[in-house]
Coordinates of C-alpha atoms in Angstrom, one line a residue:
Chain A
E737 CA -66.3 -188.8 82.1
A738 CA -67.7 -192.2 80.0
Q739 CA -65.6 -193.2 77.4
V740 CA -62.9 -196.1 75.7
T741 CA -60.0 -195.4 76.2
Q742 CA -56.8 -197.0 73.8
N743 CA -53.5 -197.6 73.9
P744 CA -51.9 -196.2 72.4
R745 CA -52.8 -194.2 69.6
Y746 CA -50.0 -194.4 66.9
L747 CA -47.5 -198.0 66.5
I748 CA -45.0 -198.5 64.2
T749 CA -44.1 -202.0 63.9
V750 CA -41.6 -204.6 62.1
T751 CA -42.9 -208.2 60.9
G752 CA -43.4 -210.5 63.6
K753 CA -42.6 -208.6 66.6
K754 CA -45.4 -209.6 69.4
L755 CA -47.9 -206.4 70.2
T756 CA -50.7 -205.4 72.5
V757 CA -53.2 -203.1 72.0
T758 CA -55.0 -202.1 75.4
C759 CA -58.9 -201.0 75.6
S760 CA -60.3 -199.9 78.8
Q761 CA -63.8 -198.6 79.5
N762 CA -65.1 -196.7 82.5
M763 CA -68.9 -197.6 82.0
N764 CA -68.9 -200.7 83.2
H765 CA -70.4 -202.1 79.6
E766 CA -70.8 -205.6 79.6
Y767 CA -69.7 -205.8 75.6
M768 CA -66.6 -205.6 74.5
S769 CA -65.5 -205.8 70.7
W770 CA -62.4 -205.4 68.8
Y771 CA -63.2 -203.2 64.7
R772 CA -60.2 -203.1 62.0
Q773 CA -61.1 -200.0 59.3
D774 CA -59.3 -199.9 56.0
P775 CA -59.9 -197.9 53.3
G776 CA -63.0 -199.1 51.1
L777 CA -63.8 -202.2 53.2
G778 CA -65.2 -200.7 56.4
L779 CA -65.4 -201.9 60.0
R780 CA -65.0 -205.8 59.9
Q781 CA -64.8 -206.9 63.5
I782 CA -62.1 -209.0 65.0
Y783 CA -63.3 -210.7 68.0
Y784 CA -65.5 -209.5 70.8
S785 CA -66.8 -210.4 73.8
M786 CA -70.2 -211.1 76.0
N787 CA -68.6 -210.7 79.5
V788 CA -65.5 -211.5 81.5
E789 CA -64.0 -215.3 80.1
V790 CA -66.2 -215.7 77.2
T791 CA -64.7 -214.4 74.0
D792 CA -65.6 -214.8 69.8
K793 CA -64.6 -214.6 66.9
G794 CA -65.8 -211.4 64.3
D795 CA -65.5 -211.8 60.6
V796 CA -62.2 -211.2 60.4
P797 CA -60.2 -213.6 63.3
E798 CA -57.0 -214.0 62.0
G799 CA -53.2 -213.0 63.5
Y800 CA -55.2 -211.9 66.4
K801 CA -55.6 -212.6 70.4
V802 CA -58.1 -210.9 73.2
S803 CA -58.7 -211.9 76.8
R804 CA -61.3 -210.2 78.9
K805 CA -60.0 -211.4 82.7
E806 CA -62.0 -208.1 84.0
K807 CA -65.1 -206.3 83.0
R808 CA -63.9 -203.5 81.7
N809 CA -60.0 -204.4 79.7
F810 CA -60.7 -206.4 76.5
P811 CA -57.0 -206.6 75.2
L812 CA -55.5 -206.9 71.4
I813 CA -52.6 -209.0 71.0
L814 CA -51.0 -209.5 67.9
E815 CA -48.7 -212.6 68.7
S816 CA -47.0 -212.4 65.0
P817 CA -47.6 -209.2 63.1
S818 CA -47.2 -209.5 59.4
P819 CA -47.4 -206.4 56.7
N820 CA -51.6 -207.0 55.8
Q821 CA -52.6 -206.3 60.0
T822 CA -51.3 -202.7 58.8
S823 CA -55.0 -200.3 59.8
L824 CA -56.9 -198.4 62.8
Y825 CA -58.1 -200.6 65.1
F826 CA -61.1 -200.0 67.1
C827 CA -62.5 -201.1 70.0
A828 CA -65.6 -200.9 71.1
S829 CA -68.0 -201.3 73.4
S830 CA -72.1 -201.1 74.3
L831 CA -74.6 -202.4 77.6
Y832 CA -75.7 -205.5 76.0
R833 CA -74.8 -206.9 72.7
E834 CA -78.4 -206.6 71.3
G835 CA -79.1 -204.8 68.4
N836 CA -80.9 -201.5 71.0
S837 CA -77.2 -200.7 72.6
P838 CA -75.4 -197.8 71.3
L839 CA -71.7 -198.5 70.9
H840 CA -69.6 -196.2 72.2
F841 CA -65.8 -196.1 70.2
G842 CA -62.4 -195.4 71.4
N843 CA -60.4 -193.0 69.7
G844 CA -58.7 -196.4 67.4
T845 CA -55.2 -197.8 67.4
R846 CA -52.9 -197.1 64.3
L847 CA -50.6 -199.8 63.0
T848 CA -48.2 -199.7 61.1
V849 CA -46.0 -203.3 59.8
T850 CA -42.8 -203.0 58.3
Chain B
S585 CA -73.9 -213.0 52.0
Q586 CA -75.2 -209.2 54.0
K587 CA -74.0 -206.7 52.6
I588 CA -75.0 -203.0 53.0
E589 CA -74.5 -200.5 50.8
Q590 CA -74.4 -196.4 50.8
N591 CA -75.0 -193.3 48.6
S592 CA -71.8 -192.9 46.7
E593 CA -68.3 -192.4 48.4
A594 CA -69.1 -188.5 48.6
L595 CA -71.6 -186.0 49.1
N596 CA -71.2 -181.8 48.4
I597 CA -74.4 -180.3 50.1
Q598 CA -74.6 -176.6 50.0
E599 CA -74.9 -175.3 53.5
G600 CA -78.3 -174.2 55.0
K601 CA -79.3 -177.5 52.1
T602 CA -80.9 -180.7 53.3
A603 CA -78.1 -183.6 52.9
T604 CA -80.3 -186.9 52.4
L605 CA -77.8 -190.3 52.5
T606 CA -78.6 -193.3 51.5
C607 CA -78.3 -197.3 53.3
N608 CA -79.5 -200.0 51.3
Y609 CA -79.2 -203.4 52.4
T610 CA -79.5 -206.7 51.4
N611 CA -80.2 -210.6 52.6
Y612 CA -80.8 -210.7 55.8
S613 CA -83.8 -208.4 57.5
P614 CA -82.9 -205.8 60.7
A615 CA -84.0 -205.6 63.4
Y616 CA -83.1 -202.5 64.6
L617 CA -80.3 -199.5 62.3
Q618 CA -78.2 -197.5 63.8
W619 CA -76.0 -194.8 62.4
Y620 CA -73.4 -193.3 63.4
R621 CA -71.0 -190.1 63.2
Q622 CA -67.1 -190.6 62.4
D623 CA -65.0 -187.4 62.0
P624 CA -61.1 -188.3 60.9
G625 CA -58.8 -190.1 62.8
R626 CA -61.7 -190.4 65.7
G627 CA -63.8 -193.8 66.7
P628 CA -67.6 -193.7 64.9
V629 CA -69.8 -191.6 67.3
F630 CA -73.6 -193.1 67.5
L631 CA -76.2 -190.7 66.2
L632 CA -79.6 -192.2 66.5
L633 CA -81.4 -196.3 66.4
I634 CA -84.4 -197.1 64.4
R635 CA -86.9 -199.9 64.5
E636 CA -87.8 -201.8 62.5
N637 CA -91.3 -201.2 63.7
E638 CA -91.1 -196.8 63.2
K639 CA -91.5 -195.7 60.1
E640 CA -89.2 -192.2 61.1
K641 CA -86.9 -191.4 63.6
R642 CA -85.7 -187.4 64.9
K643 CA -84.0 -185.5 66.9
E644 CA -83.5 -182.2 66.5
R645 CA -81.8 -181.2 63.2
L646 CA -81.3 -185.1 62.4
K647 CA -84.5 -187.7 60.6
V648 CA -84.1 -190.7 60.1
T649 CA -86.4 -193.8 57.7
F650 CA -86.7 -197.3 57.9
D651 CA -88.3 -199.2 54.8
T652 CA -88.4 -203.1 55.4
T653 CA -90.1 -203.5 52.0
L654 CA -87.9 -201.6 50.0
K655 CA -84.4 -202.9 52.6
Q656 CA -83.6 -199.4 52.4
S657 CA -82.5 -197.3 55.7
L658 CA -82.3 -192.9 54.7
F659 CA -80.7 -190.6 56.6
H660 CA -81.4 -187.0 56.7
I661 CA -79.7 -183.9 58.0
T662 CA -81.6 -181.0 57.4
A663 CA -80.5 -176.4 58.1
S664 CA -77.2 -179.2 57.3
Q665 CA -73.9 -176.2 58.4
P666 CA -70.0 -177.4 58.3
A667 CA -69.9 -178.9 61.7
D668 CA -72.1 -181.4 59.6
S669 CA -69.2 -182.7 57.0
A670 CA -67.8 -186.2 58.3
T671 CA -68.4 -189.9 57.0
Y672 CA -71.4 -191.6 58.1
L673 CA -72.2 -194.8 59.2
C674 CA -75.1 -197.1 58.7
A675 CA -75.3 -200.4 60.9
P676 CA -77.6 -202.6 60.2
L677 CA -78.3 -205.0 62.8
S678 CA -79.4 -208.3 63.9
A679 CA -80.3 -210.0 67.2
S680 CA -76.7 -211.6 66.2
K681 CA -74.5 -209.3 64.3
I682 CA -73.5 -206.4 63.8
I683 CA -72.8 -204.9 60.4
F684 CA -71.0 -201.6 59.1
G685 CA -70.8 -199.8 55.6
S686 CA -68.3 -198.2 54.5
G687 CA -70.0 -194.7 55.3
T688 CA -70.5 -191.7 53.4
R689 CA -68.7 -188.9 53.3
L690 CA -70.8 -185.2 53.3
S691 CA -68.6 -182.3 53.1
I692 CA -71.2 -179.5 53.7
R693 CA -69.5 -176.3 51.8
P694 CA -70.6 -173.1 52.8

C-alpha cells in the first residue's frame, strides 16, 4: 500500500532534550516536506526536500533540522525543543514539487514539549 | 503578503443538501489550486486539483470552480452525507510555493 509513515504518533518530552521524528514513503517520490499545524494558523511548511541531499527552508524553519540521505526517508530533528514547538506535525511527499502533483500526508505526530 | 481565507470556521448543513465552501486568495496568482479533506487526528487527503485555465472540475459528488478574476475557488458537495463531515482545506499553488488555508469544518446533520 502506498503510504507515508511517521513515527511516533505521540511524543511528550521536556525542554532541551533532542528528538527525531521519522518519516518514510514507499512511492519513490522526489519531493518531501514537513509541516506543523496549529489551531487557526493552518499548515505551515517547516522544511522541504526536492531530492536526495537537497533540502531548503520553508516558512517556519527556526529550531528544526532535516536531512535527506535516502530518497524514502526525511527525518525531522529538534536539537533543543522548546514549548513553542508543541504542535501537530505532518510529513508529506509528492512525485514532484510542481503544483499539479498532489501531496500524500502521513498521519501526524502530536508533540508536546513541557 | 500572500493570504488565503476560507469561509467561516464551521459550516452546518442538512443531509441531502449541497454544501458550498469558499476559498479566497490575495496577493498572488496560483497556476493550480488543490482541495484536501482532513479528518480529526489524521493527515489531509487530496481530493481535487484545478488548473488556472479550467473553470470547473468534477469528481463524483464533488465540484470545484476556479475564478482567477475574483481570486476565488468554490468547493461543492452535492447530496451531502454525514460521512462528508470533515475539515476541508484549499491550497492555491504557484510554481514555487504551496500555501494552505486554515480550513472550513463541515458538519452534515442527519
